[in-house]
Structures are given as C-alpha cells and as structure tokens.
PDB file of C-alpha atoms in Angstrom:
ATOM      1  CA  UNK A   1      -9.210   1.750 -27.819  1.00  0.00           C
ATOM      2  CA  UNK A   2      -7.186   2.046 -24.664  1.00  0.00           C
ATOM      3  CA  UNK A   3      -3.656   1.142 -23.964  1.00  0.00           C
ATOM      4  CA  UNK A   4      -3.391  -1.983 -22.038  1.00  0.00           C
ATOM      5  CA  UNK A   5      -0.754  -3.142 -19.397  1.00  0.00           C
ATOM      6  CA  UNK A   6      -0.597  -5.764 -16.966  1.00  0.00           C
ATOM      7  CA  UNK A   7       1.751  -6.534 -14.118  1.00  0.00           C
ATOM      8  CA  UNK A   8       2.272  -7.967 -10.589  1.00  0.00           C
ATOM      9  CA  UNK A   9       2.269  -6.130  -7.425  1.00  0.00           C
ATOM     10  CA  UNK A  10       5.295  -8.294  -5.934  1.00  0.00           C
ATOM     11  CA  UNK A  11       5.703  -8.458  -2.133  1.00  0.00           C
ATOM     12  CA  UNK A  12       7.937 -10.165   0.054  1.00  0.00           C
ATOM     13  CA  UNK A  13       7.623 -11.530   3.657  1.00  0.00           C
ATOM     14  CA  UNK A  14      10.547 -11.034   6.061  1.00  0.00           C
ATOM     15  CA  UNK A  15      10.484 -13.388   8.942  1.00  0.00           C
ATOM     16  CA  UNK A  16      12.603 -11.389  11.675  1.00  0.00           C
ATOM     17  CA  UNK A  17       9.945  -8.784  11.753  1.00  0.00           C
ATOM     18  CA  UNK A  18       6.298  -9.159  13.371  1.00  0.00           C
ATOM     19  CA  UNK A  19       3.309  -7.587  11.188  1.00  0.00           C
ATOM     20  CA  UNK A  20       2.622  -5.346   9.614  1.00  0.00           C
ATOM     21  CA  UNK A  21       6.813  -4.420   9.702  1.00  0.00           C
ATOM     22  CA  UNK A  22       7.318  -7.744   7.853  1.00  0.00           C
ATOM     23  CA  UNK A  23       5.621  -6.822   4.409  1.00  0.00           C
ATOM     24  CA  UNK A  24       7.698  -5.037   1.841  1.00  0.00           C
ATOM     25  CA  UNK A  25       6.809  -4.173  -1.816  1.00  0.00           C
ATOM     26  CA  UNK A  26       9.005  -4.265  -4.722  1.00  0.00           C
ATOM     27  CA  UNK A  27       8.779  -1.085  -6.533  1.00  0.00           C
ATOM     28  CA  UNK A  28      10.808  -0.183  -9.836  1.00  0.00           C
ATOM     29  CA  UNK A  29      12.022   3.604 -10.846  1.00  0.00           C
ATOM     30  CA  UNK A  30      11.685   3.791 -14.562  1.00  0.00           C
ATOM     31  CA  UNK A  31      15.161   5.264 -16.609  1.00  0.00           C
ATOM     32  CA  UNK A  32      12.582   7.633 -18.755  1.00  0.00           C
ATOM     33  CA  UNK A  33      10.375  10.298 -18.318  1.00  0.00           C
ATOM     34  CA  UNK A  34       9.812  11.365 -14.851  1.00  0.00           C
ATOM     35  CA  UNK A  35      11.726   8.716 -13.011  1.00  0.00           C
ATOM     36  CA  UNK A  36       8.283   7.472 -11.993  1.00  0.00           C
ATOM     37  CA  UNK A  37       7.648   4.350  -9.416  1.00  0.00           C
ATOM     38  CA  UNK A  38       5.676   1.475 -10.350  1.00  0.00           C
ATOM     39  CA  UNK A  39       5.395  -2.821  -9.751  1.00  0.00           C
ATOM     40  CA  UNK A  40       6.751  -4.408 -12.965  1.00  0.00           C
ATOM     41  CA  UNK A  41       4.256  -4.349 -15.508  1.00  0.00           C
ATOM     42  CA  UNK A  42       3.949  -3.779 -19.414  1.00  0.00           C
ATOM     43  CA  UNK A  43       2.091  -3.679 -22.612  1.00  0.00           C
ATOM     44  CA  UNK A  44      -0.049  -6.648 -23.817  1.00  0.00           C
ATOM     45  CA  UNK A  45       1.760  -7.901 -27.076  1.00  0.00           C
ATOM     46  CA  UNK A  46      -0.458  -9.118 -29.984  1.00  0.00           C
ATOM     47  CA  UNK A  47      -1.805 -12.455 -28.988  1.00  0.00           C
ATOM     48  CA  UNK A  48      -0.923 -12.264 -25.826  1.00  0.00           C
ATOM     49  CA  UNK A  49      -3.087 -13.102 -23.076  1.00  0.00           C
ATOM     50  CA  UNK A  50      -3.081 -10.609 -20.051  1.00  0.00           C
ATOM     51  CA  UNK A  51      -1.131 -13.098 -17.876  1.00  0.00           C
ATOM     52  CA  UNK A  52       0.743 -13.839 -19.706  1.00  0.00           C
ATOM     53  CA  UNK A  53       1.792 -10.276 -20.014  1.00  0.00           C
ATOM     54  CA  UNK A  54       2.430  -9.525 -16.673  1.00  0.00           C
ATOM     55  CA  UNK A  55       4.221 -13.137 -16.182  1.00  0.00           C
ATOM     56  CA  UNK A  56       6.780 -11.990 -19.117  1.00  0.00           C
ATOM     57  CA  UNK A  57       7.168  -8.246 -18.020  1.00  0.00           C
ATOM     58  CA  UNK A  58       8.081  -9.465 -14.570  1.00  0.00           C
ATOM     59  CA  UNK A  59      10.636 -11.120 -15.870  1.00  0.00           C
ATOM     60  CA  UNK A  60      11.894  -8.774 -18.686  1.00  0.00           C
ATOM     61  CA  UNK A  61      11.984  -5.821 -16.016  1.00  0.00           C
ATOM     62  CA  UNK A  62      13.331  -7.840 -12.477  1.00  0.00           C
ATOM     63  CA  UNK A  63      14.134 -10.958 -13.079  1.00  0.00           C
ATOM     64  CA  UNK A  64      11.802 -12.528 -11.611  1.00  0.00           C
ATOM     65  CA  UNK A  65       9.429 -15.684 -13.089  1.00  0.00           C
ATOM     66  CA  UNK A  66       6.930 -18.489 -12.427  1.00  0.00           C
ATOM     67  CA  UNK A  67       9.118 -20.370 -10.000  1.00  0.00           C
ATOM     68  CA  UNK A  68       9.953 -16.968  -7.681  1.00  0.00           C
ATOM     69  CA  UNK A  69       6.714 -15.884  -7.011  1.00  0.00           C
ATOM     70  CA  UNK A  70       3.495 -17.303  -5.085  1.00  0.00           C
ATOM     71  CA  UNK A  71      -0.009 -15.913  -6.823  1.00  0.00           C
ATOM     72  CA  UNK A  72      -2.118 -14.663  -4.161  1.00  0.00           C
ATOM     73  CA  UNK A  73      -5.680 -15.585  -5.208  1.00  0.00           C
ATOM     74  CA  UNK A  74      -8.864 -13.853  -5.729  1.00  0.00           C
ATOM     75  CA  UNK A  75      -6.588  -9.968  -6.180  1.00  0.00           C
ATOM     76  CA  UNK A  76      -6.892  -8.401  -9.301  1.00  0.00           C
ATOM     77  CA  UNK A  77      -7.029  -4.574  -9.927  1.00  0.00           C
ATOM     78  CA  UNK A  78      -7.818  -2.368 -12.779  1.00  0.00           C
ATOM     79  CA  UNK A  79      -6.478   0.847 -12.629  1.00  0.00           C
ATOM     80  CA  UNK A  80      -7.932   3.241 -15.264  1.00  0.00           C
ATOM     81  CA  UNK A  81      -6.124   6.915 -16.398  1.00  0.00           C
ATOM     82  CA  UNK A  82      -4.974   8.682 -18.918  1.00  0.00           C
ATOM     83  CA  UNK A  83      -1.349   9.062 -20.518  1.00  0.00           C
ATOM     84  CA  UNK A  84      -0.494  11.789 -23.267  1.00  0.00           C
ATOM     85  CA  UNK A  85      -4.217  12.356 -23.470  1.00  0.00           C
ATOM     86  CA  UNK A  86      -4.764   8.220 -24.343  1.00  0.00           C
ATOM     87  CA  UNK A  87      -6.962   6.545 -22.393  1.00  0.00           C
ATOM     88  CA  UNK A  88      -4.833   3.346 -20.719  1.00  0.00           C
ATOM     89  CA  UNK A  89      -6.225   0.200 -18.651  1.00  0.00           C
ATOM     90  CA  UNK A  90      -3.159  -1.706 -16.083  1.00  0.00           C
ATOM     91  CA  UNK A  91      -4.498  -4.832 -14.441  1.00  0.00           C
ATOM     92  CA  UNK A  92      -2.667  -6.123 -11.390  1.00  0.00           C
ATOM     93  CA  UNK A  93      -2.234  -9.376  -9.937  1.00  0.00           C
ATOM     94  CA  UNK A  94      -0.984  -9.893  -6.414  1.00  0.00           C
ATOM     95  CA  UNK A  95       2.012 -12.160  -6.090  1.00  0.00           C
ATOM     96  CA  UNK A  96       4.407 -12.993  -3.075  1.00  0.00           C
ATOM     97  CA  UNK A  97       8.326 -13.493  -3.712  1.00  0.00           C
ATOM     98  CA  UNK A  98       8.686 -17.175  -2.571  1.00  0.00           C
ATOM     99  CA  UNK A  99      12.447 -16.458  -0.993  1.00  0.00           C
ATOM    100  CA  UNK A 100      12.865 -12.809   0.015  1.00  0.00           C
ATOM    101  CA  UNK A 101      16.504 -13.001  -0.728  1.00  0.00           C
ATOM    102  CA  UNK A 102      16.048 -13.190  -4.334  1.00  0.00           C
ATOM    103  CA  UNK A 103      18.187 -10.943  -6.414  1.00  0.00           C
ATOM    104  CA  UNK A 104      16.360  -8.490  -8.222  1.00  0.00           C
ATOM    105  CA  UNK A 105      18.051  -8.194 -11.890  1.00  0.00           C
ATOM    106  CA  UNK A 106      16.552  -4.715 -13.712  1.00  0.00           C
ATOM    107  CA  UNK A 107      16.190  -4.094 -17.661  1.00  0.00           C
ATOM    108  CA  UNK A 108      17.234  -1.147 -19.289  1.00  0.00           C
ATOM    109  CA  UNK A 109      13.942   0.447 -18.539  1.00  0.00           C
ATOM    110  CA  UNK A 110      14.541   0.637 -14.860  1.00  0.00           C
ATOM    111  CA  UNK A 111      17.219   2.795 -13.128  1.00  0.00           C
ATOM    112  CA  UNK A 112      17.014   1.657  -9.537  1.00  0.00           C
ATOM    113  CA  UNK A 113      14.283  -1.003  -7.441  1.00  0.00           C
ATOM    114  CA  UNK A 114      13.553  -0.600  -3.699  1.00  0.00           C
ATOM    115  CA  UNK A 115      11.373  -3.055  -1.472  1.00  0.00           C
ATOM    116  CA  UNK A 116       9.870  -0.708   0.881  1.00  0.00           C
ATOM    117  CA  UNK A 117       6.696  -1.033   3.360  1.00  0.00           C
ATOM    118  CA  UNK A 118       3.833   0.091   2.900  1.00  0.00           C
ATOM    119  CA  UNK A 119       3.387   4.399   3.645  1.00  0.00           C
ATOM    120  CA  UNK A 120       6.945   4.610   2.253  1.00  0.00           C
ATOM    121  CA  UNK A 121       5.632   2.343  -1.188  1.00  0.00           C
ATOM    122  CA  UNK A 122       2.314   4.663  -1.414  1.00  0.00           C
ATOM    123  CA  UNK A 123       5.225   8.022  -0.638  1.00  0.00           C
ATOM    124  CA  UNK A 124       6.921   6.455  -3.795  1.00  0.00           C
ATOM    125  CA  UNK A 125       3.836   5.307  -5.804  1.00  0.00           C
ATOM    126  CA  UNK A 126       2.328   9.206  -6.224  1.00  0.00           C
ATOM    127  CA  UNK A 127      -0.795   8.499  -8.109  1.00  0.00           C
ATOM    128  CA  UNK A 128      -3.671   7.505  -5.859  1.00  0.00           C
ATOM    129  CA  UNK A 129      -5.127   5.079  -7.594  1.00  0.00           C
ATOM    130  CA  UNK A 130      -1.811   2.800  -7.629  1.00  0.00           C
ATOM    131  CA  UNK A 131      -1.594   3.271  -3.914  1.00  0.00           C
ATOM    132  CA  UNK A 132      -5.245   2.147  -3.225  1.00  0.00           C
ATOM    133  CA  UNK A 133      -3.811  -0.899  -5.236  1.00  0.00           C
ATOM    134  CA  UNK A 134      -0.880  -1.047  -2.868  1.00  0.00           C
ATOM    135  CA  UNK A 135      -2.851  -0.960   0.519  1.00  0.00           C
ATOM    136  CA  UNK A 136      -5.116  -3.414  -1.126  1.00  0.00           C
ATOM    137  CA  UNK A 137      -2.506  -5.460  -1.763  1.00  0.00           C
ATOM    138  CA  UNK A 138      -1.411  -5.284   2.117  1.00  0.00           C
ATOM    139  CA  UNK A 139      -4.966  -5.845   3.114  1.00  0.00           C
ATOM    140  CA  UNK A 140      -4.827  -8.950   0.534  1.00  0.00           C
ATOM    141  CA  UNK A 141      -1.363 -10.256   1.544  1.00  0.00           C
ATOM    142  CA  UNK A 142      -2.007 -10.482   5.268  1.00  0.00           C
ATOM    143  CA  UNK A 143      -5.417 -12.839   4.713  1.00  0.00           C
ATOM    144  CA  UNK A 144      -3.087 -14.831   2.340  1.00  0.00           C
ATOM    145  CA  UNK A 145      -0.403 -15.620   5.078  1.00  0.00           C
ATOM    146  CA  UNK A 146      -3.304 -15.839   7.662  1.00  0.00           C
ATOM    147  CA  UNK A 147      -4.640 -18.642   5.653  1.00  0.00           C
ATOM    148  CA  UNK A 148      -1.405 -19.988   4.941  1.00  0.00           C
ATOM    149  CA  UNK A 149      -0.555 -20.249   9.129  1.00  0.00           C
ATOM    150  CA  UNK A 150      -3.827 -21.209   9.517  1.00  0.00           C
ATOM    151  CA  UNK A 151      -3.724 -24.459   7.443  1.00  0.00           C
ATOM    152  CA  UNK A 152      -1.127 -25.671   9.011  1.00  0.00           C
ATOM    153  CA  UNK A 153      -2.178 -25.509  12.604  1.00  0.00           C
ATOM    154  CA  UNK A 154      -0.253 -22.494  13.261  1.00  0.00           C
ATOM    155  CA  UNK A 155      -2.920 -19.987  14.204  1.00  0.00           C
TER     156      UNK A 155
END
C-alpha cells in the first residue's frame, strides 16, 4: 500500500503588481533530510479524510486554516513517486491566501518559507512532477481571479 499525503498548493495575489508578476507561491524548506522545498502537506492520519489532511497540515506546518485561505475549485493533483524505495501518493488542492499579508508561523519541521513566483517556485521545487503541479496551479489561479473580476463587472 502506498504512503499517502495531502496538502495545499497556497498562493497569494499581490495587488501592486500586474499579471503574471502578481502571483506568488508559498513554499516551505523542510529542517530534515535534504532541506527539500515543498507546499504544506502531510500524512493522512487513521480516519482521516484526505481534506481533512491537508486542511490540518496547513495549519500544523504555516499557520494557516479555513478562514485564511480561498479553495480554488475544480484543481486537484496526484503526484505519484517513490521514497526509500515505498511507493507514495500526495494529492494537492489549490487554495489562495485570502490577505497576502498573513504571517506565516512554521512547525518544527520547517526551517525557512519563501513566497516566490512562479520559475523561481519550480527553481526551488526540483522534482518535475511538483512543478507541473505548480504551473498548473498558475494556469488554475489566473482563470480563478478571471472569474472572480469577471463576476463582478470588472472584466
């Protein structure tokens, strides 16, 4: 059976910036192994539903819950790979930080965060398959605040 893990790709939106400059992704440095970069995510506990997994990792690893973030709808990736020769599964919702000021607070399982755009995020990410996720998650992001300008007349 494969490891399981589930997370949020978090962005934020800055408004004194015109697309695509204005689009920043939240990106944690773990304080083990390599020092890798990754969105928060985490193992599924017993019981536990999958979103409810990434809702609780979120906010065991930055501080972040419900009330901070806005769920895109219709994103979800599955990212397949092995670790130490064990087959593991991470699903990823997309989700945009409702204030971009919002303090980041890390766990012990973090060392350092950055919010970076897009080509740095994917310089930072490594693996490809997390920054197909990550320029998917642009791609995703900019419909989302399309629609959102677009409802209200803004277009």
């Amino acid at each position: 059976m494969a490891l399981r893990a589930c997370g949020f790709v978090i962005f934020r939106r800055l408004v004194q910036k015109p697309p695509p400059d204005n689009i920043e992704f939240l990106l944690l440095q773990t304080s083990y192994g390599e020092h890798h970069w990754t969105p928060p995510k985490g193992h599924v506990d017993p019981g536990e539903d999958d979103f409810t997994t990434a809702s609780r990792e979120t906010q065991e690893e930055a501080g972040l819950g419900k009330d901070h973030l806005r769920m895109v709808d219709g994103f979800l990736q599955r990212l397949h790979y092995q670790v130490r020769g064990k087959d593991k599964e991470v699903l990823y919702w997309l989700a945009e930080l409702r204030d971009p000021n919002t303090q980041i607070v890390l766990s012990d399982e973090h060392q350092d965060y950055r919010w970076a755009k897009l080509e740095e995020a994917c310089k930072l990410a490594k693996y490809q398959d997390l920054q197909d996720t990550l320029t998917a998650a642009q791609r995703s992001g900019f419909v989302a605040l399309f629609l959102k300008t677009s409802e209200r007349g803004d277009s």
